mmCIF file of C-alpha atoms and ligand atoms in Angstrom:
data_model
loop_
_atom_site.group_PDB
_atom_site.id
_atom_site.type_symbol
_atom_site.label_atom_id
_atom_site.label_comp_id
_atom_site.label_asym_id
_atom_site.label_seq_id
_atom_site.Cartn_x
_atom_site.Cartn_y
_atom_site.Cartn_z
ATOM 1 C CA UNK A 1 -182.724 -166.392 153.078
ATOM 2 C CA UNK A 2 -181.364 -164.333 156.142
ATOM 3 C CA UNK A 3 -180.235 -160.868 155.656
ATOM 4 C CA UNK A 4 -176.836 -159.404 157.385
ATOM 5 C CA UNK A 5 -177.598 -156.480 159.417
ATOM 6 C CA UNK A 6 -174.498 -154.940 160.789
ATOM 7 C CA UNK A 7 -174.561 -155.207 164.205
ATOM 8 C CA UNK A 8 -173.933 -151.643 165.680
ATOM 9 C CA UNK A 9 -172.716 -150.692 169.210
ATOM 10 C CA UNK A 10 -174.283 -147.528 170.469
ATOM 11 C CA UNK A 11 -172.617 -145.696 173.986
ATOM 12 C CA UNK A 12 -175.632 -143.215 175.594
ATOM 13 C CA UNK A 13 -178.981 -144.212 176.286
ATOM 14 C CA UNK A 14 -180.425 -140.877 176.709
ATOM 15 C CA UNK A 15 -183.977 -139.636 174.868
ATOM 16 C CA UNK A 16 -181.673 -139.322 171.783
ATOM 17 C CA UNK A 17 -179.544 -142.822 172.001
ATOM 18 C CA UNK A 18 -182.784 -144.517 173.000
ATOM 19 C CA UNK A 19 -185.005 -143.699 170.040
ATOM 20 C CA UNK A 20 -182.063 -144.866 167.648
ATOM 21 C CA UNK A 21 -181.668 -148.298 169.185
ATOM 22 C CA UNK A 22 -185.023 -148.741 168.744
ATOM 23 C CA UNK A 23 -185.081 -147.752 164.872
ATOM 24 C CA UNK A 24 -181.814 -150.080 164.683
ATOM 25 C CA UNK A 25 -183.678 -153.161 166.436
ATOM 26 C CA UNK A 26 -186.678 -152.295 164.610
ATOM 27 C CA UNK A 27 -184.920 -152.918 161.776
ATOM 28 C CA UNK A 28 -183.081 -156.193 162.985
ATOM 29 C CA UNK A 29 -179.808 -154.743 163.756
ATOM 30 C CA UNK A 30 -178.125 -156.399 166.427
ATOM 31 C CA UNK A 31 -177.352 -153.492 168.971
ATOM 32 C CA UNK A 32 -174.755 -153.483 171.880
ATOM 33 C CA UNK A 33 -175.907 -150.718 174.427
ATOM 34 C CA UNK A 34 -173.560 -149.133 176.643
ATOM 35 C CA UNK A 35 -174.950 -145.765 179.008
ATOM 36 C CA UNK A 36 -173.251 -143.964 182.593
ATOM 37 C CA UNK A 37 -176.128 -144.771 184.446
ATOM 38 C CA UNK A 38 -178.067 -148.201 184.900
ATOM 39 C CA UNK A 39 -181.773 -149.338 183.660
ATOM 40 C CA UNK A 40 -182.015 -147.631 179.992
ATOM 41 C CA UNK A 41 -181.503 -150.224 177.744
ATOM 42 C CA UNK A 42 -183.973 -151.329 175.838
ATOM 43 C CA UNK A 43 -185.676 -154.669 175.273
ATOM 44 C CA UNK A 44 -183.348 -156.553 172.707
ATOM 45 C CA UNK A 45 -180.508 -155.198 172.715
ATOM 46 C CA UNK A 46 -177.175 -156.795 174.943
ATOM 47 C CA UNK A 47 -175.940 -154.498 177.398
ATOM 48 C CA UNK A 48 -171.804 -154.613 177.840
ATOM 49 C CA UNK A 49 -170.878 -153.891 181.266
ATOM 50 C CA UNK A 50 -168.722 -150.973 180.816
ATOM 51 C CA UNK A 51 -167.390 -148.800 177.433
ATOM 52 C CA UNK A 52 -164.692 -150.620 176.606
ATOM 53 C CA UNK A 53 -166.692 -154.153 176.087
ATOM 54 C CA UNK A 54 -168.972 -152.058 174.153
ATOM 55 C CA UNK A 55 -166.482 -151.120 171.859
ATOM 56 C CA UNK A 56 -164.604 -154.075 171.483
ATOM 57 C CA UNK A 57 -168.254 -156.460 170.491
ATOM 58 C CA UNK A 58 -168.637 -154.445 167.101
ATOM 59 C CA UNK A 59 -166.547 -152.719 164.054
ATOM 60 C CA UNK A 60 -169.262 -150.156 164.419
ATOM 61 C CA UNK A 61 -169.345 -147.989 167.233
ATOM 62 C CA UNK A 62 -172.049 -144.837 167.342
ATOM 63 C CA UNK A 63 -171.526 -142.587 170.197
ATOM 64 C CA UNK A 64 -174.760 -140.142 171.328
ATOM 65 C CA UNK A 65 -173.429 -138.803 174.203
ATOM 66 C CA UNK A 66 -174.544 -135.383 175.968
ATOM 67 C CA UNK A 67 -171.166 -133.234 174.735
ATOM 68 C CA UNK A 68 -167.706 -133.593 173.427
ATOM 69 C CA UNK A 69 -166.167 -133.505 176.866
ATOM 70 C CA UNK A 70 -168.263 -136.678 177.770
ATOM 71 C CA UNK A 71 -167.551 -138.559 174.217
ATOM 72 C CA UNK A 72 -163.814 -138.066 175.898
ATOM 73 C CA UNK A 73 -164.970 -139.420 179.165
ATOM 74 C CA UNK A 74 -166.334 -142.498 177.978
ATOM 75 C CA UNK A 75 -163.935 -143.429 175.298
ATOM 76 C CA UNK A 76 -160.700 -142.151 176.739
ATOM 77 C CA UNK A 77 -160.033 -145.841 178.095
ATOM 78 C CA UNK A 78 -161.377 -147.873 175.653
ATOM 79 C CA UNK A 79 -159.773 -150.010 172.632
ATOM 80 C CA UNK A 80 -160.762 -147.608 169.441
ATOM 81 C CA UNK A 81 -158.285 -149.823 167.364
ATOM 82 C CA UNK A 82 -159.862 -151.233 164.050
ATOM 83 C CA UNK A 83 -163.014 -149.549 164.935
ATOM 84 C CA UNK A 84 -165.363 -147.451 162.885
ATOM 85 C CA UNK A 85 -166.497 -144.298 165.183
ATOM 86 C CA UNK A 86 -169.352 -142.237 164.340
ATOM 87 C CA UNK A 87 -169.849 -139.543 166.699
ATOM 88 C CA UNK A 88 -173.414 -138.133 166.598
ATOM 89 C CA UNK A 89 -172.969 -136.080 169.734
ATOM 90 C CA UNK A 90 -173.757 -132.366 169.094
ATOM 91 C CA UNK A 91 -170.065 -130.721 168.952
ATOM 92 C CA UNK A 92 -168.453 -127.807 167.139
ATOM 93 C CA UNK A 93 -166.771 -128.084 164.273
ATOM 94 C CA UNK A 94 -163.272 -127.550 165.491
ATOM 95 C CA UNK A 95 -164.594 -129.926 168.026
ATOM 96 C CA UNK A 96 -165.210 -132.464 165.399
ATOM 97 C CA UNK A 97 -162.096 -131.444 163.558
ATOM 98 C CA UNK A 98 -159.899 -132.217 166.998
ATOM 99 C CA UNK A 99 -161.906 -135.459 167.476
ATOM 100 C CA UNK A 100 -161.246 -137.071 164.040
ATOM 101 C CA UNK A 101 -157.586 -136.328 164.783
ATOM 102 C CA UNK A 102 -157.870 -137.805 167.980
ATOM 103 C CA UNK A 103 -159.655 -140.966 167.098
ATOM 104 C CA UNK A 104 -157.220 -141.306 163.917
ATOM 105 C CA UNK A 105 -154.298 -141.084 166.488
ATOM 106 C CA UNK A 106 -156.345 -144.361 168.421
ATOM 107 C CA UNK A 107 -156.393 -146.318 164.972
ATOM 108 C CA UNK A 108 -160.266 -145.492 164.676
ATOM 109 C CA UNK A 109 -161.865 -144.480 160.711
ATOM 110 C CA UNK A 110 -163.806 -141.598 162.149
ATOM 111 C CA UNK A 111 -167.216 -140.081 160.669
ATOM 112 C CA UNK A 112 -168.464 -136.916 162.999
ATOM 113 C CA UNK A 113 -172.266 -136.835 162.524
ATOM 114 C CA UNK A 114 -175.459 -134.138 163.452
ATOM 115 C CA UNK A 115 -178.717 -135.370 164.044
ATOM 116 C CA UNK A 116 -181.194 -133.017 162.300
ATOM 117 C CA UNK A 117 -184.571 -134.448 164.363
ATOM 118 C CA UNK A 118 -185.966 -135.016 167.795
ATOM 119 C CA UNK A 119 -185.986 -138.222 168.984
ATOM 120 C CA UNK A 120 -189.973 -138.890 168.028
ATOM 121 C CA UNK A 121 -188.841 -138.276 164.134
ATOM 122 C CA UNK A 122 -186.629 -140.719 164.416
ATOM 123 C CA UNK A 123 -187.041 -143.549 161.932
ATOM 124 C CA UNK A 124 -189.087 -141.220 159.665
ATOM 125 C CA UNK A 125 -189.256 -139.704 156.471
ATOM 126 C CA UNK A 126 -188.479 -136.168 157.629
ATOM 127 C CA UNK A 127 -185.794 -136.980 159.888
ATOM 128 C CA UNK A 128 -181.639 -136.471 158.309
ATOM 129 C CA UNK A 129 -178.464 -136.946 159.959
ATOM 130 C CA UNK A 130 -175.229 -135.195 158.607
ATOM 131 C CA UNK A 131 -172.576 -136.719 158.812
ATOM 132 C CA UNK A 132 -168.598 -135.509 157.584
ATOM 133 C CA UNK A 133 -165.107 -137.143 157.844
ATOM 134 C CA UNK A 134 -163.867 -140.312 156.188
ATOM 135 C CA UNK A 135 -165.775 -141.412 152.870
ATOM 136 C CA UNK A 136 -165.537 -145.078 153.079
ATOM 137 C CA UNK A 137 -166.758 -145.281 156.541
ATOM 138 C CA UNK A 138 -169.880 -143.309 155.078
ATOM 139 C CA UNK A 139 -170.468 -145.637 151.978
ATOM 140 C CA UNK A 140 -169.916 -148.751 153.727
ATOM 141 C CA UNK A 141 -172.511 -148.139 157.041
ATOM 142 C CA UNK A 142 -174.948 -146.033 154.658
ATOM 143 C CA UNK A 143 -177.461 -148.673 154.859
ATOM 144 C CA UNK A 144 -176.995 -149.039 158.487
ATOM 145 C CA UNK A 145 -177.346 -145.558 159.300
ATOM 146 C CA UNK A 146 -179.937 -145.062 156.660
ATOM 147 C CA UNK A 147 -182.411 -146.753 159.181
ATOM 148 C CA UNK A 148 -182.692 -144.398 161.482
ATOM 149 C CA UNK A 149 -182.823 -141.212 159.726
ATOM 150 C CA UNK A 150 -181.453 -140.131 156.278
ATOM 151 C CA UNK A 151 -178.039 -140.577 155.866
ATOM 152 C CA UNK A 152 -176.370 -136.879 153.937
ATOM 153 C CA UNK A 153 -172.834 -136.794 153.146
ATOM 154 C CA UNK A 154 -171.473 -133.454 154.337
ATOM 155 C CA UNK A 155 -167.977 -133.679 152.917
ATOM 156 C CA UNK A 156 -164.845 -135.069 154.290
ATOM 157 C CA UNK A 157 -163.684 -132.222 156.173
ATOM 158 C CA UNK A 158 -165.054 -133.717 159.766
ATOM 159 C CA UNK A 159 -166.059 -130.091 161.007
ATOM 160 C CA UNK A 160 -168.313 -129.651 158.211
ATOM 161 C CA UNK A 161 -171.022 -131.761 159.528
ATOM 162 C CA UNK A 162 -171.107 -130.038 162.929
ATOM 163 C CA UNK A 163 -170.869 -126.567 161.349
ATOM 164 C CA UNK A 164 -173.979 -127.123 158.945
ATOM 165 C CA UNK A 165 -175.817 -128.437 162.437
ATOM 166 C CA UNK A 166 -175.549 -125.806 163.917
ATOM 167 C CA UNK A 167 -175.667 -123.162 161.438
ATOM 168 C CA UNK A 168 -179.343 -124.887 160.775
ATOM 169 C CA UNK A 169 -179.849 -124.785 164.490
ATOM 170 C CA UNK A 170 -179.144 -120.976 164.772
ATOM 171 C CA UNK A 171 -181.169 -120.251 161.818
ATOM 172 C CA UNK A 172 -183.912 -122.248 163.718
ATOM 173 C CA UNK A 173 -183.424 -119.616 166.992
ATOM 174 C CA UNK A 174 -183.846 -116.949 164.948
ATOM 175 C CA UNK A 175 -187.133 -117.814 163.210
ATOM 176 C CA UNK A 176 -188.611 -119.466 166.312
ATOM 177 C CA UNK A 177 -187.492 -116.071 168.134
ATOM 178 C CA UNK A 178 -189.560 -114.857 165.351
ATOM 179 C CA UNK A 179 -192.484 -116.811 166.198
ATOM 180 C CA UNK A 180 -192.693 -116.405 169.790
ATOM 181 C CA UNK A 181 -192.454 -112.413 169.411
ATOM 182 C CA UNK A 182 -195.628 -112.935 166.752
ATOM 183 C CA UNK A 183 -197.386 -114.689 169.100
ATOM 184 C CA UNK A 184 -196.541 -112.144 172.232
ATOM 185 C CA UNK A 185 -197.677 -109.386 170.239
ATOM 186 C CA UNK A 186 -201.057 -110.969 169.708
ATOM 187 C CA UNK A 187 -201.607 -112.071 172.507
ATOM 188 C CA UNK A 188 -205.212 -111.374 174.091
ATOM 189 C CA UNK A 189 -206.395 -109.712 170.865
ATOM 190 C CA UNK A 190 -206.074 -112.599 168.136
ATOM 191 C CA UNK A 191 -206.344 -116.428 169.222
ATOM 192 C CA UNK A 192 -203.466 -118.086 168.673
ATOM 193 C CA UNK A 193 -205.044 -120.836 167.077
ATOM 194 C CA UNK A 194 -206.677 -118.561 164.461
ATOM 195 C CA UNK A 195 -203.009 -116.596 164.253
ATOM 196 C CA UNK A 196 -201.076 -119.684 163.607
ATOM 197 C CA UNK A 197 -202.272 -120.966 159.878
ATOM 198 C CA UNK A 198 -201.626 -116.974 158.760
ATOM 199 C CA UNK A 199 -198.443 -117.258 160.218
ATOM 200 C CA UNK A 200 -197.037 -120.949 159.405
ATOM 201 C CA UNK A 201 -198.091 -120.037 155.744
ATOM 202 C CA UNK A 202 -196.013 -116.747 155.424
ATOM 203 C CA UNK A 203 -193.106 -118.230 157.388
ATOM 204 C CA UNK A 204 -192.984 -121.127 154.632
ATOM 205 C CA UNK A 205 -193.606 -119.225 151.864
ATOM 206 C CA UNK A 206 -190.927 -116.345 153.266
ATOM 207 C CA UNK A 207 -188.376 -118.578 154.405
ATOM 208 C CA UNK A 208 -188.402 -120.378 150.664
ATOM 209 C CA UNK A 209 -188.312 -117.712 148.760
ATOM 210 C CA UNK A 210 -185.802 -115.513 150.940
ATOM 211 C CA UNK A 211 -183.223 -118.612 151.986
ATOM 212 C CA UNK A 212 -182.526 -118.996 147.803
ATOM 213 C CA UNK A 213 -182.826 -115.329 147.299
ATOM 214 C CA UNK A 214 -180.019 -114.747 149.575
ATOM 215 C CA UNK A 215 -177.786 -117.635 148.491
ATOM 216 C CA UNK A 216 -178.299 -116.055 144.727
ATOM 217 C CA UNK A 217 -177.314 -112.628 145.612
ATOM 218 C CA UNK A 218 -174.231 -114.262 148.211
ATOM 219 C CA UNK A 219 -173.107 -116.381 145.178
ATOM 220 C CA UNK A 220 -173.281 -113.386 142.678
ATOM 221 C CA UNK A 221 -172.081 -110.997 144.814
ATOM 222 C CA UNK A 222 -174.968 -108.704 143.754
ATOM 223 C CA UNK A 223 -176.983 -106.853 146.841
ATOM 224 C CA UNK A 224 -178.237 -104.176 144.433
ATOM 225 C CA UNK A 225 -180.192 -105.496 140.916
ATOM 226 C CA UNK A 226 -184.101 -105.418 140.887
ATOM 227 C CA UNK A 227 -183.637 -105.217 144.889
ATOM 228 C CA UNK A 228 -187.917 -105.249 146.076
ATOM 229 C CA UNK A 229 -187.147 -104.756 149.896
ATOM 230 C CA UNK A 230 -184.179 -102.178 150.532
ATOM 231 C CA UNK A 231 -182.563 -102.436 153.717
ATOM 232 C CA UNK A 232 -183.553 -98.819 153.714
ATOM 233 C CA UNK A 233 -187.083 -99.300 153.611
ATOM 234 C CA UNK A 234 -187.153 -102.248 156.109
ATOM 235 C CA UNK A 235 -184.952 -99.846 157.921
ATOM 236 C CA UNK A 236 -187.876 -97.431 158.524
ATOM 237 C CA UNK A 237 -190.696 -100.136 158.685
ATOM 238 C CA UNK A 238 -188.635 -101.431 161.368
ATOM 239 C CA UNK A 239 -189.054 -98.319 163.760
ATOM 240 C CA UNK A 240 -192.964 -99.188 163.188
ATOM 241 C CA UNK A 241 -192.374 -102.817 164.496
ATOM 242 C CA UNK A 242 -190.469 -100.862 167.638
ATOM 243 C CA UNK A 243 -193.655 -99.094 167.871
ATOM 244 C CA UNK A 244 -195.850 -101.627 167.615
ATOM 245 C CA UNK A 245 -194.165 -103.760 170.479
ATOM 246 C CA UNK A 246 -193.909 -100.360 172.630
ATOM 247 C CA UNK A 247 -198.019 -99.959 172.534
ATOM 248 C CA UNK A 248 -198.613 -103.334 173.456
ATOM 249 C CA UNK A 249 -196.158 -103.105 175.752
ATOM 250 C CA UNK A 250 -194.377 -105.908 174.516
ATOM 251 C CA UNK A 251 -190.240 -106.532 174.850
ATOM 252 C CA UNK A 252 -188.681 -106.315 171.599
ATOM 253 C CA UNK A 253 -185.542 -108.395 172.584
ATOM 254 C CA UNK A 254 -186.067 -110.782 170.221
ATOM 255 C CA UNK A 255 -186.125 -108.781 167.641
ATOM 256 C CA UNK A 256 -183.481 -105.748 168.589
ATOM 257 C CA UNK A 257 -180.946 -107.035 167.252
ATOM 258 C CA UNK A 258 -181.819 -108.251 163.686
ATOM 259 C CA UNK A 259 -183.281 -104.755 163.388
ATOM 260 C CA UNK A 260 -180.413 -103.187 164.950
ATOM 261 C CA UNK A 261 -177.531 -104.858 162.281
ATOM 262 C CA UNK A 262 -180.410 -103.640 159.818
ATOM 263 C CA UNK A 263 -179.832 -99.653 161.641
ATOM 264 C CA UNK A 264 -175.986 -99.974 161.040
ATOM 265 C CA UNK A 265 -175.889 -101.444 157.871
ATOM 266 C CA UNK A 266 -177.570 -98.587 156.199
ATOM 267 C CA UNK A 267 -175.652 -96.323 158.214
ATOM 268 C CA UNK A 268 -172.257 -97.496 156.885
ATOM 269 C CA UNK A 269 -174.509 -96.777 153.181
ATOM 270 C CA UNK A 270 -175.795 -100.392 152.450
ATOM 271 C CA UNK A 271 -179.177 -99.054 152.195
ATOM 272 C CA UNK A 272 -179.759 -99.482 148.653
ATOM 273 C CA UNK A 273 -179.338 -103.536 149.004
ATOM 274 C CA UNK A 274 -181.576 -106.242 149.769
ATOM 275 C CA UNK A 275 -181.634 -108.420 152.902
ATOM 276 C CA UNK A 276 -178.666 -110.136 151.709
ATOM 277 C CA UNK A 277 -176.357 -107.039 152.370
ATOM 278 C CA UNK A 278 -176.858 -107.896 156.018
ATOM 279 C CA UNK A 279 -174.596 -111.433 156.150
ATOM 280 C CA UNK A 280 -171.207 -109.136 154.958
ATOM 281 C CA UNK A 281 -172.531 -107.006 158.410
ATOM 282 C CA UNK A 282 -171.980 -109.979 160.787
ATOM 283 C CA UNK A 283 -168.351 -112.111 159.197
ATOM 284 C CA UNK A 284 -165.214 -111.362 160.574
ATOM 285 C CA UNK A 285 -164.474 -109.177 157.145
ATOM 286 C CA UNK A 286 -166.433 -106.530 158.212
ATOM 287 C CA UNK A 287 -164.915 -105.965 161.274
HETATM 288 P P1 NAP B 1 -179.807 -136.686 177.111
HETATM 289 O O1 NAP B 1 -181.172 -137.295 177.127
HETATM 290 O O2 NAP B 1 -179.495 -135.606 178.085
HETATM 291 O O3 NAP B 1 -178.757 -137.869 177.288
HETATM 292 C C1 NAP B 1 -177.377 -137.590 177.476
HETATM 293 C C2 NAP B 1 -176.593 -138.883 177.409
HETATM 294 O O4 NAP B 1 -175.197 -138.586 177.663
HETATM 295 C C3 NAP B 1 -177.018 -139.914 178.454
HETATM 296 O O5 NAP B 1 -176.782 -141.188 177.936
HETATM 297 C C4 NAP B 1 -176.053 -139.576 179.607
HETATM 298 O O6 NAP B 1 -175.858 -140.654 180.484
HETATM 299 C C5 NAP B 1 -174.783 -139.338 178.808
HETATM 300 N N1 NAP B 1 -173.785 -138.564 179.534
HETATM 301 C C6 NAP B 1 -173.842 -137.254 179.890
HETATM 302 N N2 NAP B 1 -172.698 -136.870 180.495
HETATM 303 C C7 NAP B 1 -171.908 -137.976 180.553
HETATM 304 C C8 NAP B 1 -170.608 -138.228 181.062
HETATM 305 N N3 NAP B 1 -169.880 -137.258 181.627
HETATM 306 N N4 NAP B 1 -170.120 -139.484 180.963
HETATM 307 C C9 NAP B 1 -170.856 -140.465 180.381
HETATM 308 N N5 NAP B 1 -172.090 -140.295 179.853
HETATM 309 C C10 NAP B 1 -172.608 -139.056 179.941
HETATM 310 O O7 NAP B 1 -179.471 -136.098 175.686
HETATM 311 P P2 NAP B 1 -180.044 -136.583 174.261
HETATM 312 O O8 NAP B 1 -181.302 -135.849 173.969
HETATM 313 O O9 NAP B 1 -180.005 -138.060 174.185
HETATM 314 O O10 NAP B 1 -178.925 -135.967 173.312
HETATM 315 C C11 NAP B 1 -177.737 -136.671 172.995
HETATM 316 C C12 NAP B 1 -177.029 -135.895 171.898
HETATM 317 O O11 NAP B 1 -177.892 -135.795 170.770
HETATM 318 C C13 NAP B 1 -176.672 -134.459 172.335
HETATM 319 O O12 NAP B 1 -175.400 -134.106 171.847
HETATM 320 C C14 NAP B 1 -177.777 -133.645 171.683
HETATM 321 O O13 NAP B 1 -177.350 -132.312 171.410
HETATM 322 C C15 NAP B 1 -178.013 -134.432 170.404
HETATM 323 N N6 NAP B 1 -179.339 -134.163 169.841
HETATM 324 C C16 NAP B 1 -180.438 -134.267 170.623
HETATM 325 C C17 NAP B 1 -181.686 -133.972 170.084
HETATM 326 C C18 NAP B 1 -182.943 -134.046 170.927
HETATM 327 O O14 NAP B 1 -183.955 -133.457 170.512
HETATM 328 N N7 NAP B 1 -182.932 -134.765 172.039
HETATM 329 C C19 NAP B 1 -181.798 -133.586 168.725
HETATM 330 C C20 NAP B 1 -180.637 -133.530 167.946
HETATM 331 C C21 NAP B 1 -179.410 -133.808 168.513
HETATM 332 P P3 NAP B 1 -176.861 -140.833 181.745
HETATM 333 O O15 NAP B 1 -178.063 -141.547 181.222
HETATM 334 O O16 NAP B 1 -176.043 -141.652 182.689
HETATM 335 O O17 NAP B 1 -177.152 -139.450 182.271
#
C-alpha cells in the first residue's frame, strides 16, 4: 500500500528552509526547492529554475524567506492562483495582516505562520510552528506541516500568528537579558558551570509560577489580593541590585529599564500591587 504525501514546494534554502526540506523528505514528501542563490538544495528534492515554476509544480507553496520585503520579491511575479501559501517568514502582524490581503487579491488561501525553533529542533518533539489565517488551509495541510514541527492553530485573524511570535520572542530577550547580566555579575567569583543548575532551576520554577500568576491577576483585573512581592518592595530591593552591579563594576543596562518602569510605577502609587501592575505601565492606555 503506498501512502500520499502532499508534495510541498518550499521558496528559501537558508539554515531555516534547509532543515524543513529535510524533515519533509525525511518523511517522504515530495519537495520542490526554489532559493536566490545557487547550490542549496538538498539531495532529493527537484529544484525549479526560478519562483514562478516553483509555484506553479504544487497546490502547496511554503515560503521561508529572510523578511516580508523579500517574500514580495520572490513572489511578486509568480502565478499565486489556486495556490495554498503558507508564509513562515518572520513578519509583523500587520505585516501578515497586509500579506493575507495581498495573496487573497492573487487568488491564493493564505495561512501566515511563526516558527517557534532553530533549525536543529526541527523535526522534534519540542519544536511548534504557529500558524493564523484561513482554517481550511490549516486542517487540510495539518499532517503535512505536522512533520516538521507541531502544527498550533493561532486563530484566523492572519496577524495573530506573527504577534504571538514575537511577543514569545521578546519575552525570550528579556529573560536571556536576564541571564547574561547573572552570569556578568559572577563572573570570576562563581564558575559558571557551578552557577548555571542554581540558575536554570529558579528561572523554570520563576518563569512558571510568575507567567500564570500574571495572566490570573491580568484576567481578574486584581493587582492587589494576597499580593507576596509588592512592586514597592521590589522597588527598594531593586536599588540593592543597582548596588550590587555598581561594586562589581558591572553595567546594569540590561536591567535599567525593567527596574526603572518598576521606579515609576510606584511613583504614580501602584506600589501596593504585584508584578502584574507593571503590564498597564507599558500599553498605550497608560500613556
Ligand atoms: P537565512 O539563513 O538568512 O536565509 C534567508 C533566506 O532568504 C535565504 O534563502 C536567502 O536566499 C533568502 N533571501 C534573503 N533575501 C532575499 C531576497 N531579497 N530575495 C530572495 N531571497 C532572499 O535565514 P533563516 O535562518 O533560514 O530564516 C528564514 C526565516 O525563518 C526568517 O524569517 C527567520 O526569522 C525565521 N526563523 C529563523 C530561525 C532560525 O533560528 N534560523 C528560527 C525561527 C524563525 P540566499 O540563500 O540567496 O541568500
Amino acid at each position: 500500500m503506498t501512502t500520499h504525501k502532499t508534495p510541498i514546494t518550499l521558496l528559501g534554502l537558508g539554515s531555516m528552509g534547509r532543515a524543513l526540506a529535510g524533515a519533509w523528505l525525511a518523511a517522504g514528501h515530495p519537495v520542490t526547492v526554489w532559493n536566490r542563490s545557487a547550490g542549496k538544495a538538498p539531495e532529493g528534492a527537484t529544484l525549479a529554475a526560478s519562483a514562478a515554476e516553483a509555484v506553479a509544480a504544487n497546490r502547496l507553496v511554503v515560503a521561508c524567506l529572510l523578511d516580508d520585503a523579500s517574500v514580495e520579491a520572490v513572489l511578486d511575479r509568480t502565478d499565486l492562483s489556486g495556490r495554498d501559501l503558507i508564509n513562515l517568514t518572520t513578519n509583523t502582524p500587520a505585516e501578515g495582516r497586509k500579506r493575507a490581503e495581498w495573496a487573497a487579491g492573487r487568488g491564493a488561501r493564505f495561512l501566515d505562520g511563526g516558527v517557534m525553533a532553530t533549525p536543529a529542533m526541527i523535526a522534534t518533539p519540542a519544536a511548534f510552528i504557529l500558524y493564523s489565517g484561513v482554517a481550511e488551509v490549516f486542517d487540510e495541510h495539518r499532517d503535512a506541516l505536522a512533520a516538521v514541527a507541531d502544527p498550533q492553530f493561532a486563530g484566523t485573524d492572519p496577524g495573530h500568528a506573527a504577534l504571538l511570535d514575537v511577543a514569545l520572542l521578546s519575552a525570550m530577550s528579556g529573560l536571556f537579558g536576564g541571564l547574561v547580566h547573572a552570569f556578568a555579575l559572577t563572573e570570576g567569583e562563581v564558575p559558571p558551570r557551578e552557577f548555571a543548575p542554581m540558575l536554570a532551576g529558579l528561572m523554570a520554577a520563576l518563569a512558571q509560577a510568575t507567567t500564570h500568576g500574571i495572566a490570573e491577576r491580568l484576567a481578574t483585573g486584581d493587582h492587589t489580593t494576597n499580593v507576596e512581592s509588592s512592586l514597592a518592595m521590589q522597588d527598594v530591593a531593586s536599588g540593592t541590585l543597582l548596588r550590587t552591579a555598581a561594586e562589581r563594576g558591572v553595567s546594569t543596562e540590561l536591567i535599567e529599564p525593567y527596574l526603572a518602569l518598576m521606579a515609576r510605577r510606584v511613583a504614580e502609587g501602584h506600589g501596593a500591587e504585584e508584578s502584574s501592575g507593571l503590564v498597564g505601565g507599558l500599553t498605550p492606555a497608560s500613556r
